[in-house]
Amino acid sequence: MKANTAVGHHKTLNHGVSEPRMRSQTQRVRRSTQRIPKWAYLLFILLAGFITYRILQHRAADVKATQPPVRPASVARVIAKDVPLYLDEIGTCAAYETVQVQAQVSGVIVARHFQDGSDVKKGDLLFTIDPRPYQAAVDQAKAQAALDQVTLKRQEDLSARKVIAQQDYDTAVANAQKSQAATEAAQVNLDYCFIKSPINGRIGLRNVDVGNLVGPSSPPLVAIQGLDPIYTDFTVAENDLPLVRKYLGGSNVKVETHLADGSMAPRMGDLYFIDNAVQPGSGTVRARGVTPNPDRALWPSEFVRVRFVLDILKDATLVPSQAVQVSQNGPFVFVVKPDNTVELRPVTPGQPQQGDLTVVENGVKSGETVVVTGQLALSPGAKIAPQPYAAEATATPERTAAAKSAMSYE
């Protein structure tokens, strides 16, 4: 009985709270939980979104800070065209023909028929030597020749009738021939009294005036120089001889003459002569070209710039000269990719330079874009803001002449 009482008492302690009361308490807890307002949830979502945005914004700023800035740079396209392969030299002009006019007979100059420094043509009369003595010699020779011809005619008639010796007939023939030759010689001396220009050219300053006695041993009367065409003399360095020999004799070998101040358009001529030996003191080989000079723009002994064209390079790859940079590893260019990032590309510059353009043998292709200015701030993979490259508006006479020359081969 006691045991049962204890057990019953224990049950009474554990279940002192009735079941209805427990339910009511549970319901109150649920009601208190349901009392959290909706705006609290909305505020929580907004706070969570704002914190997430700030975190992402901070990360984006960090990423942006780690990326290099976009650099401005001028760019240009790689082009391909025909250009000359040449050597640039310094030269001088020389007269195509030079004649020292000399008196052939002795006599006094009685007339001068030219103006110093004027242009003359072949056959123009320059000086007249007193012709009277020579005219008398011609008349005398003609008279003797006429007499000898009459004698010869008489001897022929007698010889036909066989009434004279053969020796007399032969003597008559010889005398007739001798007098005829004397007449021709006298006529030649008479013609020498009228001194004429032997060539087309420009006459220099005369050395004698009217009244001077001249003869075959006298100094030259005047000099005449042929200026159209004109020679262009230059030298080729010994180191360039293998390249010259490679193309010598080709159809594209030309000599292009430029004035140093660029006031004349380049003139294309032909190679006339190249020496067969190297000059001992200078290590150079002499060469000569023939250049058209119809307007007399080129003068003998004038210094000129010579472009010795050896061949024409077909479809040569050209980039602006400023695009080619040099590092410890050699020449290179920055090539622009479609996403405006740059790639460092080693290149092999070729010879020669074409105005503001440089021939590149390999490393880039026609149609690609290269950076021309702004390379110092770039590295491989850098992003640029490309701008079209504009060549310098002001060009030196030498560059202008070179540009005209390059254009002539397009």
mmCIF file of C-alpha atoms in Angstrom:
data_model
loop_
_atom_site.group_PDB
_atom_site.id
_atom_site.type_symbol
_atom_site.label_atom_id
_atom_site.label_comp_id
_atom_site.label_asym_id
_atom_site.label_seq_id
_atom_site.Cartn_x
_atom_site.Cartn_y
_atom_site.Cartn_z
ATOM 1 C CA MET A 1 0.000 0.000 0.000
ATOM 2 C CA LYS A 2 2.784 2.383 0.769
ATOM 3 C CA ALA A 3 4.453 1.649 -2.465
ATOM 4 C CA ASN A 4 1.374 2.436 -4.407
ATOM 5 C CA THR A 5 0.935 5.624 -2.447
ATOM 6 C CA ALA A 6 4.445 6.745 -3.317
ATOM 7 C CA VAL A 7 3.952 6.071 -6.939
ATOM 8 C CA GLY A 8 0.729 7.942 -6.981
ATOM 9 C CA HIS A 9 2.312 10.870 -5.233
ATOM 10 C CA HIS A 10 5.101 10.950 -7.825
ATOM 11 C CA LYS A 11 2.604 11.112 -10.658
ATOM 12 C CA THR A 12 0.873 13.885 -8.902
ATOM 13 C CA LEU A 13 4.128 15.908 -8.778
ATOM 14 C CA ASN A 14 4.957 15.320 -12.513
ATOM 15 C CA HIS A 15 1.553 16.168 -13.692
ATOM 16 C CA GLY A 16 0.759 18.932 -11.321
ATOM 17 C CA VAL A 17 -0.031 21.152 -14.348
ATOM 18 C CA SER A 18 -3.104 20.002 -16.110
ATOM 19 C CA GLU A 19 -3.144 19.349 -19.798
ATOM 20 C CA PRO A 20 -5.485 22.213 -20.663
ATOM 21 C CA ARG A 21 -3.188 24.642 -18.977
ATOM 22 C CA MET A 22 -0.197 23.360 -20.951
ATOM 23 C CA ARG A 23 -2.069 23.905 -24.170
ATOM 24 C CA SER A 24 -2.908 27.423 -23.267
ATOM 25 C CA GLN A 25 0.712 28.229 -22.549
ATOM 26 C CA THR A 26 1.815 26.745 -25.915
ATOM 27 C CA GLN A 27 -0.757 28.832 -27.697
ATOM 28 C CA ARG A 28 0.438 31.985 -25.939
ATOM 29 C CA VAL A 29 4.017 31.246 -27.058
ATOM 30 C CA ARG A 30 2.869 30.784 -30.657
ATOM 31 C CA ARG A 31 0.886 33.986 -30.523
ATOM 32 C CA SER A 32 3.907 35.880 -29.208
ATOM 33 C CA THR A 33 5.962 34.466 -32.092
ATOM 34 C CA GLN A 34 3.397 35.516 -34.663
ATOM 35 C CA ARG A 35 3.434 39.024 -33.309
ATOM 36 C CA ILE A 36 6.888 39.896 -35.157
ATOM 37 C CA PRO A 37 5.878 42.566 -37.722
ATOM 38 C CA LYS A 38 6.417 42.106 -41.473
ATOM 39 C CA TRP A 39 8.389 45.339 -41.798
ATOM 40 C CA ALA A 40 11.080 43.755 -39.628
ATOM 41 C CA TYR A 41 11.563 41.046 -42.200
ATOM 42 C CA LEU A 42 11.649 43.633 -44.994
ATOM 43 C CA LEU A 43 14.193 45.693 -43.088
ATOM 44 C CA PHE A 44 16.328 42.627 -42.570
ATOM 45 C CA ILE A 45 16.245 41.846 -46.315
ATOM 46 C CA LEU A 46 17.160 45.438 -47.201
ATOM 47 C CA LEU A 47 20.049 45.470 -44.756
ATOM 48 C CA ALA A 48 21.316 42.166 -46.064
ATOM 49 C CA GLY A 49 21.090 43.404 -49.686
ATOM 50 C CA PHE A 50 22.880 46.664 -48.849
ATOM 51 C CA ILE A 51 25.682 44.837 -47.084
ATOM 52 C CA THR A 52 26.051 42.451 -50.020
ATOM 53 C CA TYR A 53 26.165 45.411 -52.487
ATOM 54 C CA ARG A 54 28.832 47.168 -50.455
ATOM 55 C CA ILE A 55 30.933 44.027 -50.325
ATOM 56 C CA LEU A 56 30.680 43.532 -54.113
ATOM 57 C CA GLN A 57 31.415 47.219 -54.739
ATOM 58 C CA HIS A 58 34.499 47.054 -52.558
ATOM 59 C CA ARG A 59 35.722 43.962 -54.359
ATOM 60 C CA ALA A 60 35.151 45.612 -57.772
ATOM 61 C CA ALA A 61 37.126 48.642 -56.633
ATOM 62 C CA ASP A 62 39.970 46.401 -55.533
ATOM 63 C CA VAL A 63 39.972 44.619 -58.910
ATOM 64 C CA LYS A 64 39.899 47.923 -60.774
ATOM 65 C CA ALA A 65 42.751 49.260 -58.664
ATOM 66 C CA THR A 66 44.886 46.254 -59.532
ATOM 67 C CA GLN A 67 44.331 46.700 -63.343
ATOM 68 C CA PRO A 68 46.682 49.097 -65.221
ATOM 69 C CA PRO A 69 45.048 52.290 -66.519
ATOM 70 C CA VAL A 70 44.131 52.653 -70.191
ATOM 71 C CA ARG A 71 46.932 54.496 -72.002
ATOM 72 C CA PRO A 72 46.427 56.816 -74.980
ATOM 73 C CA ALA A 73 48.493 55.871 -78.032
ATOM 74 C CA SER A 74 48.673 56.722 -81.724
ATOM 75 C CA VAL A 75 48.292 53.756 -84.034
ATOM 76 C CA ALA A 76 48.655 53.080 -87.756
ATOM 77 C CA ARG A 77 48.029 50.176 -90.086
ATOM 78 C CA VAL A 78 50.778 48.104 -91.630
ATOM 79 C CA ILE A 79 50.753 48.559 -95.403
ATOM 80 C CA ALA A 80 52.312 46.756 -98.360
ATOM 81 C CA LYS A 81 53.519 48.367 -101.596
ATOM 82 C CA ASP A 82 56.376 48.336 -104.097
ATOM 83 C CA VAL A 83 59.396 50.350 -102.912
ATOM 84 C CA PRO A 84 62.965 50.780 -104.166
ATOM 85 C CA LEU A 85 66.008 49.058 -102.720
ATOM 86 C CA TYR A 86 68.672 51.754 -102.763
ATOM 87 C CA LEU A 87 71.898 53.221 -101.416
ATOM 88 C CA ASP A 88 72.109 56.913 -100.502
ATOM 89 C CA GLU A 89 75.342 58.631 -101.510
ATOM 90 C CA ILE A 90 76.785 62.108 -101.952
ATOM 91 C CA GLY A 91 77.856 63.127 -105.450
ATOM 92 C CA THR A 92 78.608 65.945 -107.854
ATOM 93 C CA CYS A 93 77.461 66.794 -111.338
ATOM 94 C CA ALA A 94 79.747 66.923 -114.351
ATOM 95 C CA ALA A 95 79.211 68.189 -117.871
ATOM 96 C CA TYR A 96 78.188 65.536 -120.347
ATOM 97 C CA GLU A 97 80.584 67.050 -122.911
ATOM 98 C CA THR A 98 83.353 69.637 -122.488
ATOM 99 C CA VAL A 99 85.095 71.186 -125.499
ATOM 100 C CA GLN A 100 87.996 73.610 -125.413
ATOM 101 C CA VAL A 101 87.612 75.613 -128.610
ATOM 102 C CA GLN A 102 91.023 76.019 -130.223
ATOM 103 C CA ALA A 103 92.204 77.987 -133.263
ATOM 104 C CA GLN A 104 93.305 75.697 -136.095
ATOM 105 C CA VAL A 105 94.982 78.390 -138.218
ATOM 106 C CA SER A 106 96.967 81.484 -137.367
ATOM 107 C CA GLY A 107 95.426 84.901 -137.801
ATOM 108 C CA VAL A 108 93.799 87.892 -136.198
ATOM 109 C CA ILE A 109 90.299 87.571 -134.743
ATOM 110 C CA VAL A 110 88.076 90.007 -136.593
ATOM 111 C CA ALA A 111 84.649 89.110 -135.094
ATOM 112 C CA ARG A 112 82.975 87.441 -132.116
ATOM 113 C CA HIS A 113 79.450 86.073 -132.647
ATOM 114 C CA PHE A 114 78.256 84.975 -129.193
ATOM 115 C CA GLN A 115 77.445 86.294 -125.723
ATOM 116 C CA ASP A 116 79.383 84.853 -122.805
ATOM 117 C CA GLY A 117 77.305 82.289 -120.896
ATOM 118 C CA SER A 118 74.749 81.807 -123.646
ATOM 119 C CA ASP A 119 73.434 78.528 -125.020
ATOM 120 C CA VAL A 120 74.783 77.558 -128.411
ATOM 121 C CA LYS A 121 73.929 74.847 -130.867
ATOM 122 C CA LYS A 122 76.207 72.700 -132.937
ATOM 123 C CA GLY A 123 77.369 74.666 -135.986
ATOM 124 C CA ASP A 124 76.789 78.153 -134.527
ATOM 125 C CA LEU A 125 79.510 80.631 -135.540
ATOM 126 C CA LEU A 126 81.692 81.724 -132.600
ATOM 127 C CA PHE A 127 84.752 83.564 -133.946
ATOM 128 C CA THR A 128 85.989 84.769 -137.327
ATOM 129 C CA ILE A 129 89.712 84.866 -138.086
ATOM 130 C CA ASP A 130 90.805 87.196 -140.888
ATOM 131 C CA PRO A 131 90.110 84.967 -143.946
ATOM 132 C CA ARG A 132 91.786 87.083 -146.644
ATOM 133 C CA PRO A 133 95.181 85.306 -146.717
ATOM 134 C CA TYR A 134 93.500 81.965 -146.838
ATOM 135 C CA GLN A 135 91.037 83.040 -149.469
ATOM 136 C CA ALA A 136 94.004 84.109 -151.638
ATOM 137 C CA ALA A 137 95.621 80.705 -151.086
ATOM 138 C CA VAL A 138 92.418 79.010 -152.212
ATOM 139 C CA ASP A 139 92.221 81.139 -155.352
ATOM 140 C CA GLN A 140 95.859 80.400 -156.188
ATOM 141 C CA ALA A 141 95.355 76.676 -155.669
ATOM 142 C CA LYS A 142 92.254 76.682 -157.854
ATOM 143 C CA ALA A 143 94.135 78.488 -160.623
ATOM 144 C CA GLN A 144 96.976 75.983 -160.528
ATOM 145 C CA ALA A 145 94.486 73.132 -160.471
ATOM 146 C CA ALA A 146 92.747 74.535 -163.537
ATOM 147 C CA LEU A 147 96.057 74.828 -165.381
ATOM 148 C CA ASP A 148 97.015 71.289 -164.449
ATOM 149 C CA GLN A 149 93.672 70.019 -165.677
ATOM 150 C CA VAL A 150 94.205 71.669 -169.052
ATOM 151 C CA THR A 151 97.706 70.187 -169.280
ATOM 152 C CA LEU A 152 96.351 66.770 -168.359
ATOM 153 C CA LYS A 153 93.689 67.017 -171.083
ATOM 154 C CA ARG A 154 96.322 67.867 -173.691
ATOM 155 C CA GLN A 155 98.552 65.001 -172.534
ATOM 156 C CA GLU A 156 95.639 62.610 -172.780
ATOM 157 C CA ASP A 157 95.081 63.569 -176.420
ATOM 158 C CA LEU A 158 98.758 63.163 -177.260
ATOM 159 C CA SER A 159 98.971 59.896 -175.391
ATOM 160 C CA ALA A 160 96.005 58.601 -177.364
ATOM 161 C CA ARG A 161 97.927 59.312 -180.577
ATOM 162 C CA LYS A 162 101.062 57.830 -179.004
ATOM 163 C CA VAL A 163 103.180 60.868 -179.753
ATOM 164 C CA ILE A 164 104.450 61.459 -176.167
ATOM 165 C CA ALA A 165 106.246 59.345 -173.647
ATOM 166 C CA GLN A 166 104.267 57.583 -170.989
ATOM 167 C CA GLN A 167 106.334 59.344 -168.345
ATOM 168 C CA ASP A 168 105.098 62.764 -169.503
ATOM 169 C CA TYR A 169 101.510 61.591 -169.302
ATOM 170 C CA ASP A 170 102.013 60.186 -165.799
ATOM 171 C CA THR A 171 103.584 63.464 -164.709
ATOM 172 C CA ALA A 172 100.583 65.408 -165.955
ATOM 173 C CA VAL A 173 98.195 63.123 -164.037
ATOM 174 C CA ALA A 174 100.195 63.518 -160.835
ATOM 175 C CA ASN A 175 100.340 67.316 -161.179
ATOM 176 C CA ALA A 176 96.569 67.485 -161.632
ATOM 177 C CA GLN A 177 95.965 65.374 -158.531
ATOM 178 C CA LYS A 178 98.473 67.403 -156.509
ATOM 179 C CA SER A 179 96.922 70.715 -157.432
ATOM 180 C CA GLN A 180 93.473 69.359 -156.600
ATOM 181 C CA ALA A 181 94.710 68.285 -153.167
ATOM 182 C CA ALA A 182 96.309 71.678 -152.612
ATOM 183 C CA THR A 183 93.005 73.340 -153.465
ATOM 184 C CA GLU A 184 91.165 71.178 -150.910
ATOM 185 C CA ALA A 185 93.809 71.897 -148.230
ATOM 186 C CA ALA A 186 93.567 75.625 -148.883
ATOM 187 C CA GLN A 187 89.767 75.389 -148.599
ATOM 188 C CA VAL A 188 90.082 73.602 -145.271
ATOM 189 C CA ASN A 189 92.314 76.337 -143.882
ATOM 190 C CA LEU A 190 89.838 78.924 -145.128
ATOM 191 C CA ASP A 191 87.005 77.093 -143.355
ATOM 192 C CA TYR A 192 89.048 77.115 -140.153
ATOM 193 C CA CYS A 193 88.861 80.897 -140.202
ATOM 194 C CA PHE A 194 85.174 80.563 -139.249
ATOM 195 C CA ILE A 195 85.244 78.860 -135.832
ATOM 196 C CA LYS A 196 81.954 77.105 -135.063
ATOM 197 C CA SER A 197 80.540 75.301 -132.052
ATOM 198 C CA PRO A 198 81.164 71.551 -132.270
ATOM 199 C CA ILE A 199 78.395 70.621 -129.777
ATOM 200 C CA ASN A 200 75.148 71.794 -128.210
ATOM 201 C CA GLY A 201 75.826 73.375 -124.839
ATOM 202 C CA ARG A 202 76.474 76.456 -122.796
ATOM 203 C CA ILE A 203 79.450 78.623 -123.623
ATOM 204 C CA GLY A 204 81.734 79.931 -120.920
ATOM 205 C CA LEU A 205 83.748 83.117 -120.497
ATOM 206 C CA ARG A 206 85.850 83.940 -123.554
ATOM 207 C CA ASN A 207 89.628 84.071 -123.194
ATOM 208 C CA VAL A 208 90.356 86.356 -126.180
ATOM 209 C CA ASP A 209 88.790 89.406 -127.744
ATOM 210 C CA VAL A 210 88.614 90.808 -131.257
ATOM 211 C CA GLY A 211 92.032 91.927 -132.485
ATOM 212 C CA ASN A 212 94.032 89.188 -130.802
ATOM 213 C CA LEU A 213 96.413 87.112 -132.858
ATOM 214 C CA VAL A 214 95.702 83.405 -132.315
ATOM 215 C CA GLY A 215 97.014 80.154 -133.690
ATOM 216 C CA PRO A 216 97.192 76.409 -133.080
ATOM 217 C CA SER A 217 99.635 76.904 -130.180
ATOM 218 C CA SER A 218 97.505 79.601 -128.472
ATOM 219 C CA PRO A 219 95.455 78.890 -125.310
ATOM 220 C CA PRO A 220 91.822 77.831 -125.833
ATOM 221 C CA LEU A 221 89.568 80.613 -127.045
ATOM 222 C CA VAL A 222 86.551 79.540 -124.991
ATOM 223 C CA ALA A 223 85.052 76.407 -123.374
ATOM 224 C CA ILE A 224 81.664 74.868 -124.122
ATOM 225 C CA GLN A 225 79.927 72.390 -121.831
ATOM 226 C CA GLY A 226 77.064 70.103 -122.736
ATOM 227 C CA LEU A 227 74.493 70.210 -119.910
ATOM 228 C CA ASP A 228 71.630 68.096 -121.233
ATOM 229 C CA PRO A 229 71.985 65.354 -120.241
ATOM 230 C CA ILE A 230 74.437 65.750 -117.397
ATOM 231 C CA TYR A 231 76.627 63.288 -115.519
ATOM 232 C CA THR A 232 76.039 62.467 -111.851
ATOM 233 C CA ASP A 233 79.276 61.240 -110.275
ATOM 234 C CA PHE A 234 79.261 59.419 -106.933
ATOM 235 C CA THR A 235 81.061 56.668 -105.045
ATOM 236 C CA VAL A 236 79.968 53.355 -103.563
ATOM 237 C CA ALA A 237 81.491 52.131 -100.313
ATOM 238 C CA GLU A 238 83.531 48.961 -100.444
ATOM 239 C CA ASN A 239 81.212 47.288 -97.913
ATOM 240 C CA ASP A 240 78.237 47.797 -100.251
ATOM 241 C CA LEU A 241 79.921 46.184 -103.250
ATOM 242 C CA PRO A 242 78.446 42.683 -102.675
ATOM 243 C CA LEU A 243 74.930 44.157 -102.712
ATOM 244 C CA VAL A 244 75.683 46.250 -105.801
ATOM 245 C CA ARG A 245 77.167 43.314 -107.680
ATOM 246 C CA LYS A 246 74.088 41.266 -106.889
ATOM 247 C CA TYR A 247 71.808 43.629 -108.800
ATOM 248 C CA LEU A 248 74.265 45.153 -111.300
ATOM 249 C CA GLY A 249 73.030 44.751 -114.844
ATOM 250 C CA GLY A 250 69.377 44.458 -113.817
ATOM 251 C CA SER A 251 66.633 46.413 -115.540
ATOM 252 C CA ASN A 252 65.715 48.251 -112.333
ATOM 253 C CA VAL A 253 69.163 49.749 -111.697
ATOM 254 C CA LYS A 254 68.769 53.540 -111.764
ATOM 255 C CA VAL A 255 70.509 56.673 -110.509
ATOM 256 C CA GLU A 256 68.229 59.208 -108.867
ATOM 257 C CA THR A 257 69.561 62.745 -108.355
ATOM 258 C CA HIS A 258 68.292 65.135 -105.642
ATOM 259 C CA LEU A 259 69.220 68.710 -104.884
ATOM 260 C CA ALA A 260 70.269 69.148 -101.261
ATOM 261 C CA ASP A 261 67.637 71.834 -100.583
ATOM 262 C CA GLY A 262 64.796 69.815 -102.096
ATOM 263 C CA SER A 263 63.917 72.596 -104.555
ATOM 264 C CA MET A 264 63.888 70.177 -107.484
ATOM 265 C CA ALA A 265 61.899 67.005 -107.897
ATOM 266 C CA PRO A 266 64.151 63.929 -107.993
ATOM 267 C CA ARG A 267 65.379 63.061 -111.474
ATOM 268 C CA MET A 268 65.784 59.487 -112.589
ATOM 269 C CA GLY A 269 68.715 58.561 -114.794
ATOM 270 C CA ASP A 270 70.600 55.490 -115.945
ATOM 271 C CA LEU A 271 73.834 54.018 -114.634
ATOM 272 C CA TYR A 272 76.518 54.870 -117.195
ATOM 273 C CA PHE A 273 79.729 53.634 -115.617
ATOM 274 C CA ILE A 274 81.085 51.874 -112.532
ATOM 275 C CA ASP A 275 84.811 51.547 -111.995
ATOM 276 C CA ASN A 276 86.622 48.216 -111.978
ATOM 277 C CA ALA A 277 88.807 48.916 -108.950
ATOM 278 C CA VAL A 278 88.535 50.213 -105.382
ATOM 279 C CA GLN A 279 90.269 53.536 -104.747
ATOM 280 C CA PRO A 280 93.222 52.758 -102.442
ATOM 281 C CA GLY A 281 92.902 55.767 -100.149
ATOM 282 C CA SER A 282 89.142 56.004 -99.682
ATOM 283 C CA GLY A 283 87.935 52.409 -99.999
ATOM 284 C CA THR A 284 85.262 53.431 -102.498
ATOM 285 C CA VAL A 285 84.395 52.678 -106.112
ATOM 286 C CA ARG A 286 83.621 55.461 -108.555
ATOM 287 C CA ALA A 287 80.316 55.390 -110.419
ATOM 288 C CA ARG A 288 78.564 57.672 -112.875
ATOM 289 C CA GLY A 289 74.980 58.111 -113.980
ATOM 290 C CA VAL A 290 73.412 60.027 -116.876
ATOM 291 C CA THR A 291 70.623 62.355 -115.758
ATOM 292 C CA PRO A 292 68.173 64.324 -117.945
ATOM 293 C CA ASN A 293 68.639 68.080 -117.502
ATOM 294 C CA PRO A 294 66.447 69.904 -120.057
ATOM 295 C CA ASP A 295 65.915 72.974 -117.849
ATOM 296 C CA ARG A 296 69.601 73.254 -116.814
ATOM 297 C CA ALA A 297 68.635 72.913 -113.144
ATOM 298 C CA LEU A 298 71.762 70.846 -112.500
ATOM 299 C CA TRP A 299 75.176 72.465 -112.978
ATOM 300 C CA PRO A 300 78.648 70.987 -113.308
ATOM 301 C CA SER A 301 80.531 70.555 -109.998
ATOM 302 C CA GLU A 302 77.309 71.067 -107.995
ATOM 303 C CA PHE A 303 76.914 68.863 -104.899
ATOM 304 C CA VAL A 304 73.863 66.610 -105.037
ATOM 305 C CA ARG A 305 72.344 63.720 -103.117
ATOM 306 C CA VAL A 306 72.334 60.496 -105.072
ATOM 307 C CA ARG A 307 69.990 57.569 -104.576
ATOM 308 C CA PHE A 308 71.479 54.514 -106.259
ATOM 309 C CA VAL A 309 68.427 52.335 -106.921
ATOM 310 C CA LEU A 310 69.334 48.654 -107.213
ATOM 311 C CA ASP A 311 65.955 46.944 -107.462
ATOM 312 C CA ILE A 312 62.235 47.234 -106.708
ATOM 313 C CA LEU A 313 60.941 45.346 -103.662
ATOM 314 C CA LYS A 314 57.531 43.950 -104.543
ATOM 315 C CA ASP A 315 54.787 44.195 -101.874
ATOM 316 C CA ALA A 316 57.208 45.249 -99.141
ATOM 317 C CA THR A 317 55.760 45.495 -95.615
ATOM 318 C CA LEU A 318 55.963 49.063 -94.284
ATOM 319 C CA VAL A 319 55.356 50.570 -90.849
ATOM 320 C CA PRO A 320 55.927 54.132 -89.586
ATOM 321 C CA SER A 321 59.549 54.510 -88.554
ATOM 322 C CA GLN A 322 58.542 55.652 -85.057
ATOM 323 C CA ALA A 323 56.733 52.370 -84.478
ATOM 324 C CA VAL A 324 60.000 50.408 -84.427
ATOM 325 C CA GLN A 325 61.599 50.483 -80.970
ATOM 326 C CA VAL A 326 64.836 48.877 -79.806
ATOM 327 C CA SER A 327 65.347 46.918 -76.603
ATOM 328 C CA GLN A 328 68.108 44.678 -75.277
ATOM 329 C CA ASN A 329 66.577 41.833 -77.280
ATOM 330 C CA GLY A 330 66.506 43.798 -80.529
ATOM 331 C CA PRO A 331 63.945 45.777 -82.545
ATOM 332 C CA PHE A 332 60.264 45.328 -81.760
ATOM 333 C CA VAL A 333 56.828 46.859 -82.284
ATOM 334 C CA PHE A 334 53.637 46.865 -80.238
ATOM 335 C CA VAL A 335 50.828 45.204 -82.219
ATOM 336 C CA VAL A 336 47.261 46.184 -81.253
ATOM 337 C CA LYS A 337 44.838 43.279 -80.757
ATOM 338 C CA PRO A 338 41.069 43.496 -81.430
ATOM 339 C CA ASP A 339 40.392 44.126 -77.701
ATOM 340 C CA ASN A 340 42.786 47.137 -77.779
ATOM 341 C CA THR A 341 45.466 45.360 -75.780
ATOM 342 C CA VAL A 342 49.002 45.345 -77.113
ATOM 343 C CA GLU A 343 51.397 42.544 -77.905
ATOM 344 C CA LEU A 344 55.166 42.974 -78.080
ATOM 345 C CA ARG A 345 56.323 41.569 -81.429
ATOM 346 C CA PRO A 346 60.035 41.234 -82.378
ATOM 347 C CA VAL A 347 60.672 42.443 -85.936
ATOM 348 C CA THR A 348 63.514 42.542 -88.459
ATOM 349 C CA PRO A 349 63.788 45.973 -90.098
ATOM 350 C CA GLY A 350 64.882 45.851 -93.707
ATOM 351 C CA GLN A 351 66.784 48.257 -95.867
ATOM 352 C CA PRO A 352 66.029 50.938 -96.784
ATOM 353 C CA GLN A 353 63.871 53.604 -95.122
ATOM 354 C CA GLN A 354 61.094 55.000 -97.306
ATOM 355 C CA GLY A 355 60.497 58.565 -96.128
ATOM 356 C CA ASP A 356 58.666 58.244 -92.796
ATOM 357 C CA LEU A 357 58.141 54.505 -93.337
ATOM 358 C CA THR A 358 60.438 51.573 -92.612
ATOM 359 C CA VAL A 359 60.558 48.243 -94.410
ATOM 360 C CA VAL A 360 59.994 45.265 -92.073
ATOM 361 C CA GLU A 361 61.145 41.914 -93.393
ATOM 362 C CA ASN A 362 59.279 39.802 -90.844
ATOM 363 C CA GLY A 363 57.345 40.111 -87.593
ATOM 364 C CA VAL A 364 54.182 41.863 -88.805
ATOM 365 C CA LYS A 365 51.762 41.463 -91.687
ATOM 366 C CA SER A 366 49.925 43.901 -93.891
ATOM 367 C CA GLY A 367 46.624 45.009 -92.328
ATOM 368 C CA GLU A 368 47.756 44.707 -88.706
ATOM 369 C CA THR A 369 47.772 47.777 -86.459
ATOM 370 C CA VAL A 370 50.893 48.948 -84.633
ATOM 371 C CA VAL A 371 51.507 51.590 -81.990
ATOM 372 C CA VAL A 372 53.406 54.589 -83.349
ATOM 373 C CA THR A 373 53.671 56.891 -80.320
ATOM 374 C CA GLY A 374 53.283 56.292 -76.589
ATOM 375 C CA GLN A 375 55.310 53.080 -76.366
ATOM 376 C CA LEU A 376 57.226 54.140 -73.228
ATOM 377 C CA ALA A 377 54.119 53.771 -71.059
ATOM 378 C CA LEU A 378 53.176 50.363 -72.471
ATOM 379 C CA SER A 379 53.938 46.779 -71.567
ATOM 380 C CA PRO A 380 52.692 43.510 -73.091
ATOM 381 C CA GLY A 381 48.987 43.085 -72.345
ATOM 382 C CA ALA A 382 48.394 46.765 -71.577
ATOM 383 C CA LYS A 383 45.173 48.310 -72.848
ATOM 384 C CA ILE A 384 45.266 51.447 -74.924
ATOM 385 C CA ALA A 385 42.918 54.120 -76.186
ATOM 386 C CA PRO A 386 43.932 54.079 -79.888
ATOM 387 C CA GLN A 387 44.047 57.294 -81.871
ATOM 388 C CA PRO A 388 44.854 57.565 -85.606
ATOM 389 C CA TYR A 389 48.464 58.527 -86.207
ATOM 390 C CA ALA A 390 48.982 61.713 -88.190
ATOM 391 C CA ALA A 391 52.387 62.165 -89.808
ATOM 392 C CA GLU A 392 54.228 65.393 -89.165
ATOM 393 C CA ALA A 393 52.815 68.187 -91.281
ATOM 394 C CA THR A 394 56.169 69.933 -91.530
ATOM 395 C CA ALA A 395 58.658 67.896 -93.513
ATOM 396 C CA THR A 396 62.257 68.676 -94.274
ATOM 397 C CA PRO A 397 63.300 68.972 -97.927
ATOM 398 C CA GLU A 398 65.121 65.666 -97.673
ATOM 399 C CA ARG A 399 62.036 63.875 -96.344
ATOM 400 C CA THR A 400 59.861 65.545 -98.974
ATOM 401 C CA ALA A 401 62.171 64.364 -101.745
ATOM 402 C CA ALA A 402 62.280 60.858 -100.242
ATOM 403 C CA ALA A 403 58.488 60.764 -99.982
ATOM 404 C CA LYS A 404 58.139 61.822 -103.627
ATOM 405 C CA SER A 405 60.619 59.148 -104.607
ATOM 406 C CA ALA A 406 58.733 56.434 -102.694
ATOM 407 C CA MET A 407 55.439 57.545 -104.259
ATOM 408 C CA SER A 408 56.899 57.222 -107.743
ATOM 409 C CA TYR A 409 57.201 53.431 -107.234
ATOM 410 C CA GLU A 410 53.621 52.877 -106.143
#
